[in-house]
Amino acid sequence: MNPRIDIEQLSRELEQLSLFSDAPSPAVTRVLWTEQDMKARAWLKSLALEAGFLYREDALGNTFIRLVGSQPDLPAVGTGSHNDAIPFSGMYDGTVGVLGGLEALRAIKRSGLSHARSLEVLMFTAEEPTRFGLGCLGSRVMSGAIELEKVRALKDANGVDLETARKAVGYTAPLESVRLPKDYYAAFVELHIEQAPLLEQQGLQIGVVNAIAAPASFFVHLTGEGGHAGARLMLGRRDALLAAAEIALSVEAAALQSGAMDTVGTTGILEIHPAAINSIPSQAKLGIDIRDTDGLRRDQAVQHVLETIKTVCQRRQIEYRIEMMNADPPAQSDPKILEAIRQAVQDLNFSSLEMVSRAYHDSLFMARISPMAMIFIPCRGGVSHRPDEYATPEDMARGVEVLARTMLNLANL
Ligand code: HGY
Ligand code: MN
Ligand code: MN
C-alpha cells in the first residue's frame, strides 16, 4: 500500500508548533535557543519518540530523526528543513519540511513498504540569520562550509558569543563533532513552500527545484558626527543616516542595473544612534542582502555597493566598516534526485514546474556533502516571511506524498 499522508495530524502539529512563539498569533517569532525555541525542540523530540524513531541532537542542536532501514549500514536518505522563524513571520517557512518530513516517515512506516536505506528527517539549527547574523549555521558547520573559528567568534546583539549561548542550553560537545562525512547521506531532499507566486500563478502543484540562488550578506557600520538638530547648521554636518540612505538606494540600484531580473538586493536592517528626533544621527548600521542565481553577477552587484560606500563616505566624511557575513556560490540539484522527484510526481499524476529557488535553504550546503534536490509547494500569493504566509492542507499533503515516494525511490537504489 502506498504511503498515506495524515494531513489532519500534520495540520494540527503545524498549528501546535506555531504557538511556540515570541510574537502574537498569527505572527511567529522563534529565534535560536530562546525559551520558545527550546520548547519547540522538546516538543519535536516527543513526536519523534512517540513515532518510535531514533532521535539525536548534535553539538549545535541539529536534530536527527531516523527510521532505520533493512540495511542500516548503507548511507541514509535524508530530508528536513528548519523550525526557527524570523521576527513576525509565518508558520509554514521551514516547518513544512520538518513536520512534513516527519509525516512522510510515519506514512512510510504505516505502509510497511520496505526500504534498504534508513530514512532521516533533519531539523537544522539556525537556518535563519536572526540571532548570529549568519543563515544556515547548522548546515554550514555540518558540511564544512565555514571555519569553526569564525563560528566561535559569532556574537548576538547582546554580545553573547555562540559558544556561551549553545552551552547555556546544554549543547556542550565539541563543535568538531557536527561535521558529517560525505557519504553520510546517499541523497538529501528538502520540502519547502515556494515563497514566491509562480506555482500559484500557473496553477501548478509541485515545484521541482533544480538550483538554489547564491546569497551574500554584510553589515555596514557608519560613524559620523552627532549634534543638536536645531543649533548645528547644515554646512559640514557628518550625518550617518544620510550616508546610510544613499547606500541603501545603491543596493536597489545595483540589483536593478545588473541586466537580469534574477539579481535582488535588500537593506533589511537599518539602525541609527542615538535615534532622537532632535539629534543628528552619529551612527548607522545597515544589514544588506544581495542574491542572484548567477554567482558572478551577484558579486558584481556586491562590488557596486562596496564602491558606493567608499565614495559616499569619502564625500560625507563618514568612517565605515564592512562586516562580510557570507558570499556563497549557488547550488545545482543532482540529476538522479531530480529524476526520483519527477518519477514520484508522474506516479501521483500531479502537475509540476522545474524552477530555481531564490530563497536560500540548508540544502544549499547539504549539496556539498550529498546529492541534493528540493520539492516546492505553492504558498498563497507567494507570500513568506510575513504572518499571512499560508499553504493549503491539500498542497501540503501533495508535497509530503511526493517527498515520501521520492525517499522510497531513493532508499532502494
Ligand atoms: O532568507 C532566506 O532565503 C531564507 O528564508 N532564510
Ligand atoms: Mn526563511
Ligand atoms: Mn526557509
Short mmCIF file of C-alpha atoms and ligand atoms in Angstrom, two decimals:
data_model
loop_
_atom_site.label_atom_id
_atom_site.label_comp_id
_atom_site.label_asym_id
_atom_site.label_seq_id
_atom_site.Cartn_x
_atom_site.Cartn_y
_atom_site.Cartn_z
CA MET A 1 0.00 0.00 0.00
CA ASN A 2 1.39 3.44 -0.90
CA PRO A 3 2.20 5.84 1.94
CA ARG A 4 -0.99 7.60 3.02
CA ILE A 5 -0.49 11.10 4.46
CA ASP A 6 -2.43 12.02 7.59
CA ILE A 7 -2.89 15.69 6.68
CA GLU A 8 -5.16 16.35 9.67
CA GLN A 9 -2.36 15.33 12.04
CA LEU A 10 0.23 17.34 10.09
CA SER A 11 -2.03 20.43 10.12
CA ARG A 12 -2.62 20.06 13.87
CA GLU A 13 1.11 19.76 14.51
CA LEU A 14 1.91 22.82 12.41
CA GLU A 15 -0.65 24.77 14.45
CA GLN A 16 0.85 23.49 17.72
CA LEU A 17 4.38 24.37 16.60
CA SER A 18 3.30 27.90 15.64
CA LEU A 19 2.31 28.55 19.26
CA PHE A 20 5.94 28.22 20.42
CA SER A 21 6.49 31.84 19.51
CA ASP A 22 7.53 35.23 20.90
CA ALA A 23 5.02 37.02 18.69
CA PRO A 24 1.21 37.13 18.93
CA SER A 25 -0.54 34.67 16.54
CA PRO A 26 -0.77 34.56 13.54
CA ALA A 27 2.76 36.01 13.55
CA VAL A 28 5.56 33.64 14.56
CA THR A 29 8.92 34.60 16.04
CA ARG A 30 11.13 31.69 17.10
CA VAL A 31 14.77 32.66 17.48
CA LEU A 32 17.67 30.30 18.03
CA TRP A 33 17.93 28.82 21.54
CA THR A 34 15.34 31.13 23.07
CA GLU A 35 12.89 29.62 25.54
CA GLN A 36 10.28 29.18 22.79
CA ASP A 37 12.84 27.52 20.51
CA MET A 38 13.86 25.12 23.27
CA LYS A 39 10.20 24.28 23.98
CA ALA A 40 9.65 23.63 20.26
CA ARG A 41 12.69 21.34 20.21
CA ALA A 42 11.45 19.35 23.20
CA TRP A 43 8.02 19.06 21.59
CA LEU A 44 9.54 17.79 18.30
CA LYS A 45 11.53 15.21 20.27
CA SER A 46 8.31 13.96 21.89
CA LEU A 47 6.74 13.49 18.43
CA ALA A 48 9.78 11.58 17.17
CA LEU A 49 9.87 9.25 20.18
CA GLU A 50 6.09 8.77 20.03
CA ALA A 51 6.52 7.58 16.43
CA GLY A 52 9.19 5.11 17.52
CA PHE A 53 12.00 6.75 15.60
CA LEU A 54 15.65 7.16 16.68
CA TYR A 55 16.46 10.69 17.87
CA ARG A 56 19.68 12.58 18.43
CA GLU A 57 20.93 16.17 18.59
CA ASP A 58 24.44 17.29 17.70
CA ALA A 59 26.65 19.93 19.35
CA LEU A 60 24.72 22.76 17.69
CA GLY A 61 21.28 21.25 18.22
CA ASN A 62 20.89 19.98 14.66
CA THR A 63 18.27 17.27 15.23
CA PHE A 64 18.23 13.86 13.52
CA ILE A 65 15.09 11.69 13.48
CA ARG A 66 15.66 8.29 11.90
CA LEU A 67 13.52 5.40 10.62
CA VAL A 68 16.02 2.56 10.33
CA GLY A 69 16.13 0.65 7.03
CA SER A 70 16.68 -3.06 6.37
CA GLN A 71 20.34 -2.31 5.56
CA PRO A 72 21.18 0.24 8.26
CA ASP A 73 24.87 0.45 7.35
CA LEU A 74 24.06 1.99 3.96
CA PRO A 75 24.18 5.82 3.67
CA ALA A 76 20.71 7.11 4.55
CA VAL A 77 18.24 9.15 2.54
CA GLY A 78 17.77 12.48 4.30
CA THR A 79 15.13 15.16 4.28
CA GLY A 80 14.38 18.08 6.58
CA SER A 81 14.41 21.84 6.98
CA HIS A 82 14.21 24.37 9.83
CA ASN A 83 11.85 25.33 12.66
CA ASP A 84 13.36 28.71 13.52
CA ALA A 85 11.36 31.71 12.37
CA ILE A 86 12.47 35.30 11.80
CA PRO A 87 10.63 38.03 13.75
CA PHE A 88 6.94 38.41 12.88
CA SER A 89 6.99 35.80 10.15
CA GLY A 90 4.70 32.91 9.25
CA MET A 91 4.11 29.31 10.39
CA TYR A 92 5.00 27.40 7.20
CA ASP A 93 8.54 28.52 6.25
CA GLY A 94 10.78 25.58 7.12
CA THR A 95 8.27 23.82 9.35
CA VAL A 96 6.51 22.17 6.40
CA GLY A 97 9.83 20.49 5.62
CA VAL A 98 10.43 19.32 9.19
CA LEU A 99 6.92 18.19 10.17
CA GLY A 100 6.15 17.15 6.60
CA GLY A 101 9.30 15.05 6.65
CA LEU A 102 8.22 13.50 9.95
CA GLU A 103 4.79 12.70 8.49
CA ALA A 104 6.45 11.17 5.40
CA LEU A 105 8.41 8.81 7.67
CA ARG A 106 5.30 7.95 9.69
CA ALA A 107 3.34 7.25 6.50
CA ILE A 108 6.13 5.03 5.16
CA LYS A 109 6.28 3.17 8.46
CA ARG A 110 2.47 2.70 8.44
CA SER A 111 2.60 1.45 4.83
CA GLY A 112 5.00 -1.35 5.74
CA LEU A 113 6.86 -0.72 2.46
CA SER A 114 10.45 -1.91 2.73
CA HIS A 115 13.42 0.41 2.32
CA ALA A 116 17.01 -0.69 2.41
CA ARG A 117 18.41 2.69 3.38
CA SER A 118 17.42 4.36 6.62
CA LEU A 119 15.28 7.48 6.22
CA GLU A 120 16.14 10.54 8.29
CA VAL A 121 14.49 13.89 8.97
CA LEU A 122 16.84 16.71 9.93
CA MET A 123 15.79 19.83 11.82
CA PHE A 124 18.63 22.25 11.16
CA THR A 125 19.81 24.72 13.75
CA ALA A 126 19.68 28.43 12.78
CA GLU A 127 18.66 28.36 9.14
CA GLU A 128 17.63 31.96 9.73
CA PRO A 129 20.34 34.59 10.38
CA THR A 130 18.33 36.32 13.13
CA ARG A 131 20.44 35.69 16.22
CA PHE A 132 24.03 35.48 14.97
CA GLY A 133 23.69 37.30 11.64
CA LEU A 134 24.54 34.21 9.57
CA GLY A 135 21.97 31.90 7.99
CA CYS A 136 22.25 28.12 7.64
CA LEU A 137 24.63 27.93 10.59
CA GLY A 138 23.88 24.27 11.34
CA SER A 139 24.23 23.06 7.75
CA ARG A 140 27.34 25.21 7.15
CA VAL A 141 29.13 23.53 10.04
CA MET A 142 27.74 20.10 9.09
CA SER A 143 29.07 20.46 5.54
CA GLY A 144 32.40 22.08 6.46
CA ALA A 145 31.44 25.30 4.68
CA ILE A 146 32.74 27.53 7.47
CA GLU A 147 35.85 27.59 9.67
CA LEU A 148 34.99 26.76 13.25
CA GLU A 149 36.96 29.77 14.48
CA LYS A 150 34.55 32.03 12.57
CA VAL A 151 31.60 30.21 14.17
CA ARG A 152 33.05 30.59 17.66
CA ALA A 153 33.60 34.32 17.06
CA LEU A 154 29.93 34.97 16.25
CA LYS A 155 28.16 37.18 18.79
CA ASP A 156 24.50 38.08 19.10
CA ALA A 157 23.08 41.60 19.58
CA ASN A 158 23.72 41.34 23.33
CA GLY A 159 27.36 40.44 22.79
CA VAL A 160 26.83 36.80 23.78
CA ASP A 161 29.17 34.57 21.77
CA LEU A 162 27.98 31.39 20.16
CA GLU A 163 29.91 29.04 22.44
CA THR A 164 28.42 30.61 25.57
CA ALA A 165 24.94 30.59 24.02
CA ARG A 166 24.96 26.96 22.94
CA LYS A 167 26.43 25.69 26.22
CA ALA A 168 23.83 27.66 28.15
CA VAL A 169 21.12 25.46 26.60
CA GLY A 170 23.01 22.22 27.01
CA TYR A 171 24.95 21.76 23.76
CA THR A 172 28.42 21.13 25.15
CA ALA A 173 30.00 18.59 22.80
CA PRO A 174 32.91 19.84 20.66
CA LEU A 175 31.86 21.74 17.52
CA GLU A 176 34.16 19.45 15.52
CA SER A 177 31.64 16.63 16.07
CA VAL A 178 28.99 18.41 13.97
CA ARG A 179 30.80 17.76 10.67
CA LEU A 180 29.18 14.99 8.58
CA PRO A 181 31.23 12.77 6.25
CA LYS A 182 30.47 12.97 2.53
CA ASP A 183 28.90 9.53 2.49
CA TYR A 184 26.60 10.10 5.47
CA TYR A 185 23.65 10.62 3.10
CA ALA A 186 23.08 8.93 -0.26
CA ALA A 187 20.58 11.68 -1.05
CA PHE A 188 19.07 14.77 0.56
CA VAL A 189 15.63 16.10 -0.48
CA GLU A 190 14.08 19.16 1.18
CA LEU A 191 10.37 20.01 1.05
CA HIS A 192 9.61 23.74 1.35
CA ILE A 193 6.97 26.31 0.47
CA GLU A 194 7.93 28.20 -2.70
CA GLN A 195 7.99 31.64 -1.02
CA ALA A 196 7.17 33.13 -4.46
CA PRO A 197 3.99 33.09 -6.62
CA LEU A 198 4.97 31.09 -9.75
CA LEU A 199 3.25 27.78 -8.89
CA GLU A 200 0.05 29.52 -7.81
CA GLN A 201 0.04 31.86 -10.84
CA GLN A 202 0.49 28.94 -13.23
CA GLY A 203 -1.93 26.69 -11.33
CA LEU A 204 0.74 24.02 -10.85
CA GLN A 205 1.01 21.71 -7.87
CA ILE A 206 4.69 20.84 -7.35
CA GLY A 207 7.96 22.72 -7.90
CA VAL A 208 10.95 20.57 -8.91
CA VAL A 209 13.87 22.74 -7.81
CA ASN A 210 16.97 22.40 -9.99
CA ALA A 211 19.11 25.17 -8.43
CA ILE A 212 19.38 27.41 -5.37
CA ALA A 213 20.44 31.05 -5.83
CA ALA A 214 23.70 32.47 -4.44
CA PRO A 215 23.18 34.56 -1.29
CA ALA A 216 25.52 37.24 0.08
CA SER A 217 25.00 39.38 3.17
CA PHE A 218 27.01 42.00 5.02
CA PHE A 219 26.70 44.69 7.65
CA VAL A 220 27.93 48.27 7.16
CA HIS A 221 28.85 50.23 10.30
CA LEU A 222 28.89 54.03 9.75
CA THR A 223 30.27 56.65 12.13
CA GLY A 224 29.72 60.38 11.55
CA GLU A 225 29.29 63.21 13.99
CA GLY A 226 26.22 63.84 16.10
CA GLY A 227 24.94 67.12 17.37
CA HIS A 228 21.98 69.38 18.02
CA ALA A 229 19.36 69.15 15.27
CA GLY A 230 18.45 72.80 15.71
CA ALA A 231 21.66 74.55 16.59
CA ARG A 232 24.03 72.70 14.26
CA LEU A 233 23.94 74.36 10.81
CA MET A 234 23.77 72.16 7.68
CA LEU A 235 27.24 73.03 6.36
CA GLY A 236 29.80 70.44 7.42
CA ARG A 237 27.37 68.04 9.02
CA ARG A 238 28.50 64.39 9.06
CA ASP A 239 25.09 62.72 9.26
CA ALA A 240 25.45 58.90 9.37
CA LEU A 241 21.82 58.32 8.46
CA LEU A 242 22.08 60.26 5.21
CA ALA A 243 25.12 58.24 4.18
CA ALA A 244 23.12 55.10 5.02
CA ALA A 245 20.24 56.34 2.92
CA GLU A 246 22.46 56.78 -0.15
CA ILE A 247 23.94 53.31 0.43
CA ALA A 248 20.51 51.67 0.76
CA LEU A 249 19.46 53.26 -2.54
CA SER A 250 22.65 51.93 -4.17
CA VAL A 251 21.65 48.39 -3.11
CA GLU A 252 18.42 48.82 -5.06
CA ALA A 253 20.29 50.39 -7.99
CA ALA A 254 22.85 47.56 -8.10
CA ALA A 255 20.06 44.99 -8.40
CA LEU A 256 18.07 46.94 -10.99
CA GLN A 257 21.13 47.73 -13.15
CA SER A 258 22.51 44.17 -13.21
CA GLY A 259 20.84 43.42 -16.57
CA ALA A 260 18.96 40.43 -15.14
CA MET A 261 15.75 40.08 -13.14
CA ASP A 262 17.45 37.37 -11.05
CA THR A 263 19.54 39.92 -9.15
CA VAL A 264 17.86 41.05 -5.94
CA GLY A 265 19.10 43.45 -3.27
CA THR A 266 17.59 44.34 0.10
CA THR A 267 18.58 46.52 3.02
CA GLY A 268 16.65 44.66 5.70
CA ILE A 269 18.27 46.26 8.73
CA LEU A 270 18.85 49.98 9.39
CA GLU A 271 19.66 51.01 12.96
CA ILE A 272 20.71 54.53 13.92
CA HIS A 273 22.11 56.12 17.05
CA PRO A 274 21.03 57.98 19.13
CA ALA A 275 17.64 57.80 17.31
CA ALA A 276 16.31 61.02 18.86
CA ILE A 277 14.20 63.36 16.77
CA ASN A 278 16.28 66.42 17.67
CA SER A 279 19.71 64.80 17.41
CA ILE A 280 21.82 64.34 14.26
CA PRO A 281 22.44 60.58 13.74
CA SER A 282 26.09 59.93 14.62
CA GLN A 283 25.99 56.21 13.86
CA ALA A 284 24.15 53.88 11.49
CA LYS A 285 24.22 50.13 10.88
CA LEU A 286 22.85 48.60 7.67
CA GLY A 287 22.21 44.88 7.06
CA ILE A 288 22.39 44.18 3.30
CA ASP A 289 21.31 41.04 1.44
CA ILE A 290 22.19 40.58 -2.27
CA ARG A 291 21.44 37.43 -4.28
CA ASP A 292 21.40 36.08 -7.80
CA THR A 293 21.10 32.72 -9.50
CA ASP A 294 24.45 33.64 -11.11
CA GLY A 295 27.36 33.93 -8.67
CA LEU A 296 29.41 36.29 -10.83
CA ARG A 297 26.51 38.71 -11.35
CA ARG A 298 25.85 38.63 -7.60
CA ASP A 299 29.48 39.50 -6.91
CA GLN A 300 29.31 42.40 -9.38
CA ALA A 301 26.27 43.79 -7.57
CA VAL A 302 28.05 43.49 -4.22
CA GLN A 303 31.10 45.24 -5.69
CA HIS A 304 28.87 48.09 -6.95
CA VAL A 305 27.60 48.67 -3.41
CA LEU A 306 31.06 48.45 -1.82
CA GLU A 307 32.33 51.11 -4.23
CA THR A 308 29.34 53.33 -3.47
CA ILE A 309 30.01 53.00 0.25
CA LYS A 310 33.57 54.20 -0.33
CA THR A 311 32.62 57.25 -2.42
CA VAL A 312 29.65 58.28 -0.26
CA CYS A 313 31.68 58.03 2.94
CA GLN A 314 34.58 59.99 1.43
CA ARG A 315 32.23 62.78 0.30
CA ARG A 316 30.35 62.90 3.60
CA GLN A 317 33.48 62.31 5.75
CA ILE A 318 31.93 59.26 7.38
CA GLU A 319 34.03 56.41 8.78
CA TYR A 320 32.85 52.96 7.72
CA ARG A 321 33.48 49.31 8.49
CA ILE A 322 32.22 46.42 6.35
CA GLU A 323 31.40 43.15 8.11
CA MET A 324 31.06 40.48 5.38
CA MET A 325 28.90 37.63 6.71
CA ASN A 326 28.63 35.36 3.66
CA ALA A 327 29.03 35.22 -0.11
CA ASP A 328 28.05 31.68 -1.05
CA PRO A 329 28.07 30.08 -4.52
CA PRO A 330 24.77 28.82 -5.96
CA ALA A 331 24.00 25.07 -5.80
CA GLN A 332 22.78 22.80 -8.60
CA SER A 333 20.44 19.91 -7.81
CA ASP A 334 21.58 16.39 -8.56
CA PRO A 335 20.13 14.81 -11.77
CA LYS A 336 19.45 11.47 -10.05
CA ILE A 337 17.48 13.10 -7.25
CA LEU A 338 15.58 15.28 -9.71
CA GLU A 339 14.67 12.13 -11.66
CA ALA A 340 13.38 10.47 -8.47
CA ILE A 341 11.19 13.52 -7.76
CA ARG A 342 9.89 13.63 -11.34
CA GLN A 343 9.07 9.90 -11.14
CA ALA A 344 7.09 10.43 -7.91
CA VAL A 345 5.24 13.41 -9.44
CA GLN A 346 4.38 11.33 -12.51
CA ASP A 347 3.24 8.30 -10.44
CA LEU A 348 0.96 10.59 -8.46
CA ASN A 349 -0.23 12.35 -11.59
CA PHE A 350 0.49 15.81 -10.20
CA SER A 351 1.35 18.85 -12.32
CA SER A 352 4.81 20.35 -11.80
CA LEU A 353 7.22 23.12 -12.78
CA GLU A 354 11.02 22.96 -12.96
CA MET A 355 12.32 26.04 -11.17
CA VAL A 356 15.09 27.70 -9.18
CA SER A 357 14.89 28.68 -5.54
CA ARG A 358 15.64 32.37 -4.98
CA ALA A 359 15.44 31.86 -1.23
CA TYR A 360 18.33 30.00 0.29
CA HIS A 361 17.85 26.80 2.29
CA ASP A 362 20.03 24.36 4.21
CA SER A 363 20.03 22.28 1.02
CA LEU A 364 22.42 24.91 -0.39
CA PHE A 365 25.03 23.47 1.98
CA MET A 366 23.84 19.88 2.08
CA ALA A 367 24.67 19.88 -1.66
CA ARG A 368 28.34 19.99 -0.59
CA ILE A 369 28.16 16.60 1.13
CA SER A 370 25.24 14.84 -0.60
CA PRO A 371 23.38 14.71 -3.91
CA MET A 372 20.54 17.19 -3.29
CA ALA A 373 17.28 18.48 -4.71
CA MET A 374 14.20 20.30 -3.40
CA ILE A 375 10.44 19.99 -3.69
CA PHE A 376 8.29 23.14 -3.55
CA ILE A 377 4.60 23.52 -2.85
CA PRO A 378 2.61 26.69 -3.57
CA CYS A 379 2.03 29.30 -0.87
CA ARG A 380 -0.80 31.83 -1.07
CA GLY A 381 0.19 34.87 -3.16
CA GLY A 382 3.81 33.75 -2.91
CA VAL A 383 3.87 35.45 0.47
CA SER A 384 6.51 34.44 3.04
CA HIS A 385 8.37 35.94 6.00
CA ARG A 386 5.02 37.52 6.93
CA PRO A 387 2.27 36.46 9.34
CA ASP A 388 -0.16 35.91 6.45
CA GLU A 389 2.06 33.18 4.95
CA TYR A 390 -0.21 30.23 4.09
CA ALA A 391 -0.17 26.81 2.42
CA THR A 392 -3.34 24.72 1.96
CA PRO A 393 -3.65 21.27 3.55
CA GLU A 394 -4.15 19.84 0.03
CA ASP A 395 -0.88 21.36 -1.22
CA MET A 396 0.97 20.20 1.87
CA ALA A 397 -0.42 16.69 1.51
CA ARG A 398 0.71 16.59 -2.14
CA GLY A 399 4.17 17.80 -1.18
CA VAL A 400 4.54 15.19 1.54
CA GLU A 401 3.27 12.45 -0.78
CA VAL A 402 5.89 13.39 -3.39
CA LEU A 403 8.54 13.51 -0.68
CA ALA A 404 7.60 10.09 0.72
CA ARG A 405 7.60 8.48 -2.76
CA THR A 406 10.86 10.18 -3.67
CA MET A 407 12.55 8.97 -0.50
CA LEU A 408 11.30 5.43 -1.12
CA ASN A 409 12.52 5.62 -4.76
CA LEU A 410 15.97 6.59 -3.47
CA ALA A 411 16.00 4.27 -0.46
CA ASN A 412 16.08 1.17 -2.60
CA LEU A 413 18.70 2.32 -5.11
O1 HGY B 1 16.50 34.25 3.55
C1 HGY B 1 16.23 33.15 3.07
O2 HGY B 1 16.30 32.93 1.88
C2 HGY B 1 15.76 32.05 3.97
O3 HGY B 1 14.37 32.16 4.10
N1 HGY B 1 16.38 32.10 5.26
MN MN B 2 13.01 31.95 5.88
MN MN B 3 13.01 28.51 4.93
#
